CSV table of C-alpha atoms in Angstrom, one decimal:
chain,number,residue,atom,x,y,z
T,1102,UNK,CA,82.9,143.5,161.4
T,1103,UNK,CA,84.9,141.3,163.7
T,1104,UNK,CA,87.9,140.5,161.0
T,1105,UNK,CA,89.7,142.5,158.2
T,1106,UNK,CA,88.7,143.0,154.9
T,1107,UNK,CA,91.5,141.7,152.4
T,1108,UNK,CA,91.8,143.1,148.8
T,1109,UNK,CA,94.0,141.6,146.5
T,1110,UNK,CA,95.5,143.5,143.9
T,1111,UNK,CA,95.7,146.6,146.0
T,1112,UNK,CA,98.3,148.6,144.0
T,1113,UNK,CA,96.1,149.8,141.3
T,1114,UNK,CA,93.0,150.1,139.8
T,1115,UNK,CA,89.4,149.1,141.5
T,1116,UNK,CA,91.3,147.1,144.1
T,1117,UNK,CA,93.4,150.3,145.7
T,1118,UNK,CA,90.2,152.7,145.4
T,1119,UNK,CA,88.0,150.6,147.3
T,1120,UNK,CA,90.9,149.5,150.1
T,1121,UNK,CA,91.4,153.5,150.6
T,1122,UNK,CA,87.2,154.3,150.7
T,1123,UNK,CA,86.7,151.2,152.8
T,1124,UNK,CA,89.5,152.8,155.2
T,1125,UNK,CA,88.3,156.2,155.8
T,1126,UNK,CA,85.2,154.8,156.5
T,1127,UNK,CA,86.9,153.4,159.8
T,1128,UNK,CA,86.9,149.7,158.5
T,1129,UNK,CA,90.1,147.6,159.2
T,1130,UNK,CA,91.7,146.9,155.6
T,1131,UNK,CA,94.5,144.5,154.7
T,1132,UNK,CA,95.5,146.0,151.1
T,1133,UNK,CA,97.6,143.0,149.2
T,1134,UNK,CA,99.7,144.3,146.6
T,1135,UNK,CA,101.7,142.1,143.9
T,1136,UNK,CA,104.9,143.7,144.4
T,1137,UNK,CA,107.0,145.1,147.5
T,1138,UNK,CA,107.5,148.2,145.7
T,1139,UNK,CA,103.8,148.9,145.9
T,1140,UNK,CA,103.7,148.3,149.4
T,1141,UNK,CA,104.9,152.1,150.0
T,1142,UNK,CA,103.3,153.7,147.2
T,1143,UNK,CA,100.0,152.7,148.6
T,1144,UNK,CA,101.2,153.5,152.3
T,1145,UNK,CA,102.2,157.0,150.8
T,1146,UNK,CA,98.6,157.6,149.5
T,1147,UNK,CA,97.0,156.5,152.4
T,1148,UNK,CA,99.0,159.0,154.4
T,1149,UNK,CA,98.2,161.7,152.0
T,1150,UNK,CA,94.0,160.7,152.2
T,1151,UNK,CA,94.9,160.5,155.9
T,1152,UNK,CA,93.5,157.1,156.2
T,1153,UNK,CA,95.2,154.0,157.5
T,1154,UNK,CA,95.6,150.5,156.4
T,1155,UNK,CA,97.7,147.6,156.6
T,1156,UNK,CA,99.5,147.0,153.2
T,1157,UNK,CA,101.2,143.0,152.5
T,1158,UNK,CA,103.0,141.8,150.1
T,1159,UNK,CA,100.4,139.0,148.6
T,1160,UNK,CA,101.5,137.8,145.0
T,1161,UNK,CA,98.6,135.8,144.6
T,1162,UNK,CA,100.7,133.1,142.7
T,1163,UNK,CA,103.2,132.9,145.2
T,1164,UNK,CA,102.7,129.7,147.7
T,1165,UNK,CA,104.4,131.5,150.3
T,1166,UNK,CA,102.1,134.5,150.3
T,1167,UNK,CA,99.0,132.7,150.0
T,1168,UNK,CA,100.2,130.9,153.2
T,1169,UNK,CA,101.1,133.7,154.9
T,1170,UNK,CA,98.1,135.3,154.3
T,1171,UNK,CA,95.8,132.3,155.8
T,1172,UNK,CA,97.1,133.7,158.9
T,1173,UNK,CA,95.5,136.7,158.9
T,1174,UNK,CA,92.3,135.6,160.4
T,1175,UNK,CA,90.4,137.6,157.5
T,1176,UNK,CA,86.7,137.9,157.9
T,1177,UNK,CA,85.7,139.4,154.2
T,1178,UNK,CA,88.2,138.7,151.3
T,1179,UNK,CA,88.0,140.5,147.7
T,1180,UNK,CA,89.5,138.7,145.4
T,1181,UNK,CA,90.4,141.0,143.1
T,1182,UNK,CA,94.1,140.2,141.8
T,1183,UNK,CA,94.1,140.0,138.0
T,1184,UNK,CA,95.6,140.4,134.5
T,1185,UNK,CA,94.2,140.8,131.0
T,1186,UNK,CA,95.8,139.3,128.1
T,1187,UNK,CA,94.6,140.3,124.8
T,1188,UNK,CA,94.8,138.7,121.4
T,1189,UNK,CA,94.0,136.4,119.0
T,1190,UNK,CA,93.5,133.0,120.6
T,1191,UNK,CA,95.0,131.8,117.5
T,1192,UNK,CA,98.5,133.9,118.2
T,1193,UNK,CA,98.9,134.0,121.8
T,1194,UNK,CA,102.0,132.8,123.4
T,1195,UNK,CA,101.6,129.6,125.4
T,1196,UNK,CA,103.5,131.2,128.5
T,1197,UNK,CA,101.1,134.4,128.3
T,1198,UNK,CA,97.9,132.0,128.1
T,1199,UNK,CA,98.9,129.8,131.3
T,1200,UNK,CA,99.8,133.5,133.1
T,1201,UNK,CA,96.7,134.8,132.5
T,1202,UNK,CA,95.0,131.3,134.4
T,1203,UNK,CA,97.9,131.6,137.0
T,1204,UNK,CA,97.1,135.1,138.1
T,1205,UNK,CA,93.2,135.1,137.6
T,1206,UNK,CA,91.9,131.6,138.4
T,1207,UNK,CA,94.4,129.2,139.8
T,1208,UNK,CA,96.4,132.0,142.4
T,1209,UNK,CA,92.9,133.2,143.7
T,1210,UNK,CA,91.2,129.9,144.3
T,1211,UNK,CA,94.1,128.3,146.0
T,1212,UNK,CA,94.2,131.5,148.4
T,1213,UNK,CA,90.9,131.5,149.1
T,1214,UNK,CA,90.5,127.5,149.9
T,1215,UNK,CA,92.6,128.2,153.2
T,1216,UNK,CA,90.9,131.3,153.8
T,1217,UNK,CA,87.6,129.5,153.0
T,1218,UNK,CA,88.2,126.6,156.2
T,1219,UNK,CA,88.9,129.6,158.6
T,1220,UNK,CA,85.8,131.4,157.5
T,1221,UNK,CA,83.8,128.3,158.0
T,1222,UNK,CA,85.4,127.2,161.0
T,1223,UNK,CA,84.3,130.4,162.8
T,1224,UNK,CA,80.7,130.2,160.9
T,1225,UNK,CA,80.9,133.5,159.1
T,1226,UNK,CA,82.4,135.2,156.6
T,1227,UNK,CA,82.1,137.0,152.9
T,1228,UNK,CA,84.2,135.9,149.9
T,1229,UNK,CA,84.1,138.2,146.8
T,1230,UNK,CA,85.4,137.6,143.3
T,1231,UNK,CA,85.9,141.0,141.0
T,1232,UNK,CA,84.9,138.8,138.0
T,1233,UNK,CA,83.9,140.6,134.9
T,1234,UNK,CA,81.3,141.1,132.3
T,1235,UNK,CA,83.8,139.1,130.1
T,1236,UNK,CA,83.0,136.1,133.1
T,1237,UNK,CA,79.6,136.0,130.8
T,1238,UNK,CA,80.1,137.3,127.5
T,1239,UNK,CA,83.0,137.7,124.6
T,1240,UNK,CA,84.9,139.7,122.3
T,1241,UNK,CA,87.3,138.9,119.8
T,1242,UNK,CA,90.8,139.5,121.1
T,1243,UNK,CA,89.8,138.5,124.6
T,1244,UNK,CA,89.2,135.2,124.8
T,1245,UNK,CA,92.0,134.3,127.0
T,1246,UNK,CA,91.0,136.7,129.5
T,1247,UNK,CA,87.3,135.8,129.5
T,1248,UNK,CA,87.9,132.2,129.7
T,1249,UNK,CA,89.7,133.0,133.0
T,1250,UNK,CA,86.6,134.8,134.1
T,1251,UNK,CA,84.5,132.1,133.1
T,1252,UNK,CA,86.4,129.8,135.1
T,1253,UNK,CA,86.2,132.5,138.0
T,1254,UNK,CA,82.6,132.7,137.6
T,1255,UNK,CA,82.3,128.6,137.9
T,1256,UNK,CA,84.3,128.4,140.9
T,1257,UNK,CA,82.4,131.2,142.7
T,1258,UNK,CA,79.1,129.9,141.9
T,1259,UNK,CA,80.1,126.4,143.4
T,1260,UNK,CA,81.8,127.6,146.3
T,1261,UNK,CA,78.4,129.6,147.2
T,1262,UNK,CA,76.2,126.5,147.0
T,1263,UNK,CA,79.5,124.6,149.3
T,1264,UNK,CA,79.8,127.4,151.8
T,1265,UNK,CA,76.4,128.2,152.7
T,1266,UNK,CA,76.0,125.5,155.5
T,1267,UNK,CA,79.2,127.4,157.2
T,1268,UNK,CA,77.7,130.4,157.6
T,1269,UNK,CA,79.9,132.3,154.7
T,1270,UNK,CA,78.0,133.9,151.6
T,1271,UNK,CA,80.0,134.2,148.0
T,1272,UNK,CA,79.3,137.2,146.1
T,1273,UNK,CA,80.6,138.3,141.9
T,1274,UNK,CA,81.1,141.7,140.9
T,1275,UNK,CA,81.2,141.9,136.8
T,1276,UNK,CA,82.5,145.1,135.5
T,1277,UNK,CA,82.1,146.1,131.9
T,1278,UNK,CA,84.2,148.6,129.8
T,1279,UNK,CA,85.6,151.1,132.5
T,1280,UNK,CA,88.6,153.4,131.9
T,1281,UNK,CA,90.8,152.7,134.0
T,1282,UNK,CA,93.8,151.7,132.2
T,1283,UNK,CA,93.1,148.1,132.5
T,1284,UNK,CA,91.5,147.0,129.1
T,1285,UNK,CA,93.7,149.7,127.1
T,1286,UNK,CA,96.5,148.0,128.3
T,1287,UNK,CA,95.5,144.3,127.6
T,1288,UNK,CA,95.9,144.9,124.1
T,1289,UNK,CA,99.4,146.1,124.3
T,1290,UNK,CA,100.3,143.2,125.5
T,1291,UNK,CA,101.2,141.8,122.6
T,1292,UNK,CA,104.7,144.0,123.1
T,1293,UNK,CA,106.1,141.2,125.3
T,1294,UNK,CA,105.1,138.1,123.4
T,1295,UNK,CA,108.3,136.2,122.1
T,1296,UNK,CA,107.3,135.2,119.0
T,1297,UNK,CA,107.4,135.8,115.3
T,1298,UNK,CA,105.4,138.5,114.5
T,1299,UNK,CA,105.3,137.3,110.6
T,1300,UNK,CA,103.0,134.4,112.0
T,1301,UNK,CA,100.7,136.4,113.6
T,1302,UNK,CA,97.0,136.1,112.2
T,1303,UNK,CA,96.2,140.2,113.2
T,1304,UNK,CA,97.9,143.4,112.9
T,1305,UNK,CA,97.9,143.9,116.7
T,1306,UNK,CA,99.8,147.3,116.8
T,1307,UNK,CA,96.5,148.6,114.8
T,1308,UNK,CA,94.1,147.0,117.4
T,1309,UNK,CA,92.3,149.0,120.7
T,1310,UNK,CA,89.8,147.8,123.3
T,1311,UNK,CA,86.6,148.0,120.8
T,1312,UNK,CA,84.2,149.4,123.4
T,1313,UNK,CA,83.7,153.0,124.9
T,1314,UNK,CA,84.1,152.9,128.7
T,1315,UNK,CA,82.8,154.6,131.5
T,1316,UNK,CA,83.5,156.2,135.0
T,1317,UNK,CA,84.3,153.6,137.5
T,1318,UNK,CA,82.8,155.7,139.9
T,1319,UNK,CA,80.0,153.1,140.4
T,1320,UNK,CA,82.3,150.0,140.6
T,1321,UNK,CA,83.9,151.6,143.7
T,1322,UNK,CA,80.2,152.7,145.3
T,1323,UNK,CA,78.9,148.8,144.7
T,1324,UNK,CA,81.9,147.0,145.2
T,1325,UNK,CA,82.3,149.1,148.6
T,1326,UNK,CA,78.6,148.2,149.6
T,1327,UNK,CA,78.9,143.8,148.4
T,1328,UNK,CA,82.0,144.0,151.0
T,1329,UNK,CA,79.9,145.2,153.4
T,1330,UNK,CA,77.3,143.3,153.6
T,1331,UNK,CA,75.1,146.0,152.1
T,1332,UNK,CA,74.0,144.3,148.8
T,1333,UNK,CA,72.8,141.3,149.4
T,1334,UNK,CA,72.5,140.5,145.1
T,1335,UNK,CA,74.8,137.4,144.3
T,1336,UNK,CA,75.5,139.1,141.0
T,1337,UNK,CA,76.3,142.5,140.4
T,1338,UNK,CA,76.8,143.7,136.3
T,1339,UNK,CA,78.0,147.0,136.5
T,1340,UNK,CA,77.4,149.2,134.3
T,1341,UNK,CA,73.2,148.3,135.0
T,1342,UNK,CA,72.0,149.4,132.0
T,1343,UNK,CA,74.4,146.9,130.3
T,1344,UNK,CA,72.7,144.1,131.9
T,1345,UNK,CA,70.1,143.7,129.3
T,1346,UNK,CA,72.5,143.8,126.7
T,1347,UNK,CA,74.2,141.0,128.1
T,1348,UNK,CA,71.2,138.7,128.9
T,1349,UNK,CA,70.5,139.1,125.2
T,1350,UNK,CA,73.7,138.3,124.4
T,1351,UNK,CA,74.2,134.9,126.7
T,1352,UNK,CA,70.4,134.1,125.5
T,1353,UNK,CA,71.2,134.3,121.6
T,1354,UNK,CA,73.8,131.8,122.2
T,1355,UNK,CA,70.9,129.3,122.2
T,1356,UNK,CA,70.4,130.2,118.6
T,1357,UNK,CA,73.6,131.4,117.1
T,1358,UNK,CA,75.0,130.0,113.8
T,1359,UNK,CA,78.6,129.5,112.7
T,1360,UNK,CA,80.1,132.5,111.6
T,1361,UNK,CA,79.3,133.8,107.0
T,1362,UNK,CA,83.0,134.4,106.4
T,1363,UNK,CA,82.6,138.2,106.6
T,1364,UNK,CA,84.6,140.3,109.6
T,1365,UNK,CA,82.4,140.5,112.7
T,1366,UNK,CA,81.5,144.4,113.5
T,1367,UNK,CA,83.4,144.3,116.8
T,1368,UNK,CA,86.7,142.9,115.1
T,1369,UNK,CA,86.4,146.1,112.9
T,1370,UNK,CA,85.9,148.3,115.5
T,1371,UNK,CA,88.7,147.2,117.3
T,1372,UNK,CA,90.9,148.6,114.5
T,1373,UNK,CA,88.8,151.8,114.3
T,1374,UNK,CA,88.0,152.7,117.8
T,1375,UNK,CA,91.1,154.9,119.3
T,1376,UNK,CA,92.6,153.7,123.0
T,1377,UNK,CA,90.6,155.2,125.8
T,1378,UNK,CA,87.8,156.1,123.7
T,1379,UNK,CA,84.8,157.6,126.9
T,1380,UNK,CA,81.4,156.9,126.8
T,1381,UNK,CA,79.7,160.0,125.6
T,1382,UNK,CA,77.0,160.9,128.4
C-alpha cells in the first residue's frame, strides 16, 4: 500500500478498533479524531497495544480540517465519522436534524471530493463509507439518522459508477445492531434537545434501541479486510445472517400499505426492551 489509510472518527467505537488492528498489522494509519482531546487518548492506547499511528485532529465539519487533511496524500480513506440522533421525526429539534446531516453526509462528502481528485489523479485508490443497515431499512425513532445513511448510501453508490475510470473502487460497510454504545446512546439524545417537553409526541425517557445487538467482533474483521483490498463485495451487511431479513424488508416495501391505526410492534418494543439488551447466542 503506497499511501495511508485515513479513518475518520478515530476516538471511539468501530473507527479506533480498526485504526489500532490495521496498525499492528504494520500498515501506515492516519487515525482522525473529532476533538484534540482524543488525539492523546488514542496515542496513549496505541502505546499501551505497542502499535504506532499518526493521530489528527479532523472534525469532519470543519473546512479547515478537511483541507488540511487533502494534504495527506491518502491512498485508502474510511469514512467513518458519524452521529445518531434518535427520536420522533415529529419532535426533533431542527438544529439536532441539520447536525445529524452535517456530521454524517455533508462533512464526509465534502472531505472525500478533495481526497477523491488526488486518488484519481494518481489512478488508484479505495474510498470507504461505514454506512449502516439503517442506510437500507427503518425503525421508528431513527428516522433522522437513517435518512443520513440513505443519503450516504446514494452518494457512495454514484461516486463508484464516477470513479471507476480513475482507477479508485468505492466500497459500504452496513452494520446492524452492535453494542457498542452507539445506538444506546442515540436515544438519549433527547437530554439535549431545547424544547418543550409537554409538546413532545413520545415519552422519550421510557424509550431504548428496540433491537438486541451483537459483538462487533466481526465489523472490525470485515471492515479491516474491505480496507485492504481483501473483500472485493461492494456491499457488506454485517451481521450476514441479517441480510435476508433486510432484503425482505426493502422488497415488502413494494407492497406495503398505510399503517391500521394500531402501535407497530417495534414502537412497543422500544419501550419494553431495556438499554444494551445482547443477542442471546
Amino acid at each position: 500500500m503506497a499511501g495511508p489509510v485515513l479513518i475518520t472518527g478515530a476516538g471511539s467505537g468501530f473507527g479506533k478498533e480498526v485504526a489500532l488492528r490495521l496498525a499492528a498489522a504494520g500498515h501506515r494509519v492516519i487515525a482522525g479524531v473529532e476533538i484534540i482531546a482524543q488525539v492523546s487518548a488514542v496515542r496513549a492506547e496505541a502505546r499501551e497495544r505497542g502499535v504506532e499511528l499518526r493521530v489528527e485532529k479532523l472534525d469532519v465539519t470543519d473546512p479547515g480540517d478537511r483541507e488540511n487533511a487533502w494534504t495527506w496524500d491518502v491512498e485508502v480513506l474510511l469514512n467513518n465519522a458519524g452521529v445518531s440522533e434518535g427520536g420522533a421525526t415529529a419532535d426533533i429539534p431542527e438544529e439536532r436534524l441539520r447536525r445529524q446531516f452535517e456530521v454524517n453526509v455533508f462533512g464526509p462528502v465534502l472531505l472525500t471530493q478533495g481526497i477523491a481528485r488526488r486518488m484519481a489523479a494518481r489512478r488508484s485508490g479505495r474510498i470507504v463509507f461505514m454506512s449502516s443497515v439503517a442506510g437500507l431499512t427503518v425503525d421508528p425513532f431513527t428516522g433522522a439518522y437513517a435518512a443520513s445513511k440513505h443519503a450516504v448510501e446514494a452518494f457512495a453508490d454514484a461516486l463508484d459508477q464516477e470513479m471507476a475510470e480513475f482507477g479508485v473502487t468505492v466500497a459500504t460497510i452496513n452494520p446492524g445492531p452492535f453494542l457498542t454504545g452507539f445506538n444506546d446512546t442515540m436515544f438519549e439524545t433527547w437530554k439535549e434537545w431545547r424544547d418543550d417537553p409537554a409538546g413532545r409526541l413520545h415519552d422519550y425517557a421510557a424509550l431504548s434501541f428496540p433491537h438486541e445487538q451483537y459483538d462487533p467482533e466481526q465489523v472490525y474483521e470485515r471492515t479491516v479486510r474491505v480496507l485492504l483490498g481483501e473483500d472485493r463485495r461492494y456491499r457488506h451487511l454485517l451481521p450476514v445472517e441479517m441480510e435476508g431479513q433486510a432484503r425482505e424488508q426493502v422488497e415488502a416495501q413494494w407492497s406495503r400499505e398505510v399503517n391500521d391505526g394500531r402501535r407497530p410492534a417495534l414502537v412497543r418494543k422500544a419501550y419494553d426492551i431495556a438499554p444494551g439488551t445482547p443477542v442471546r447466542e
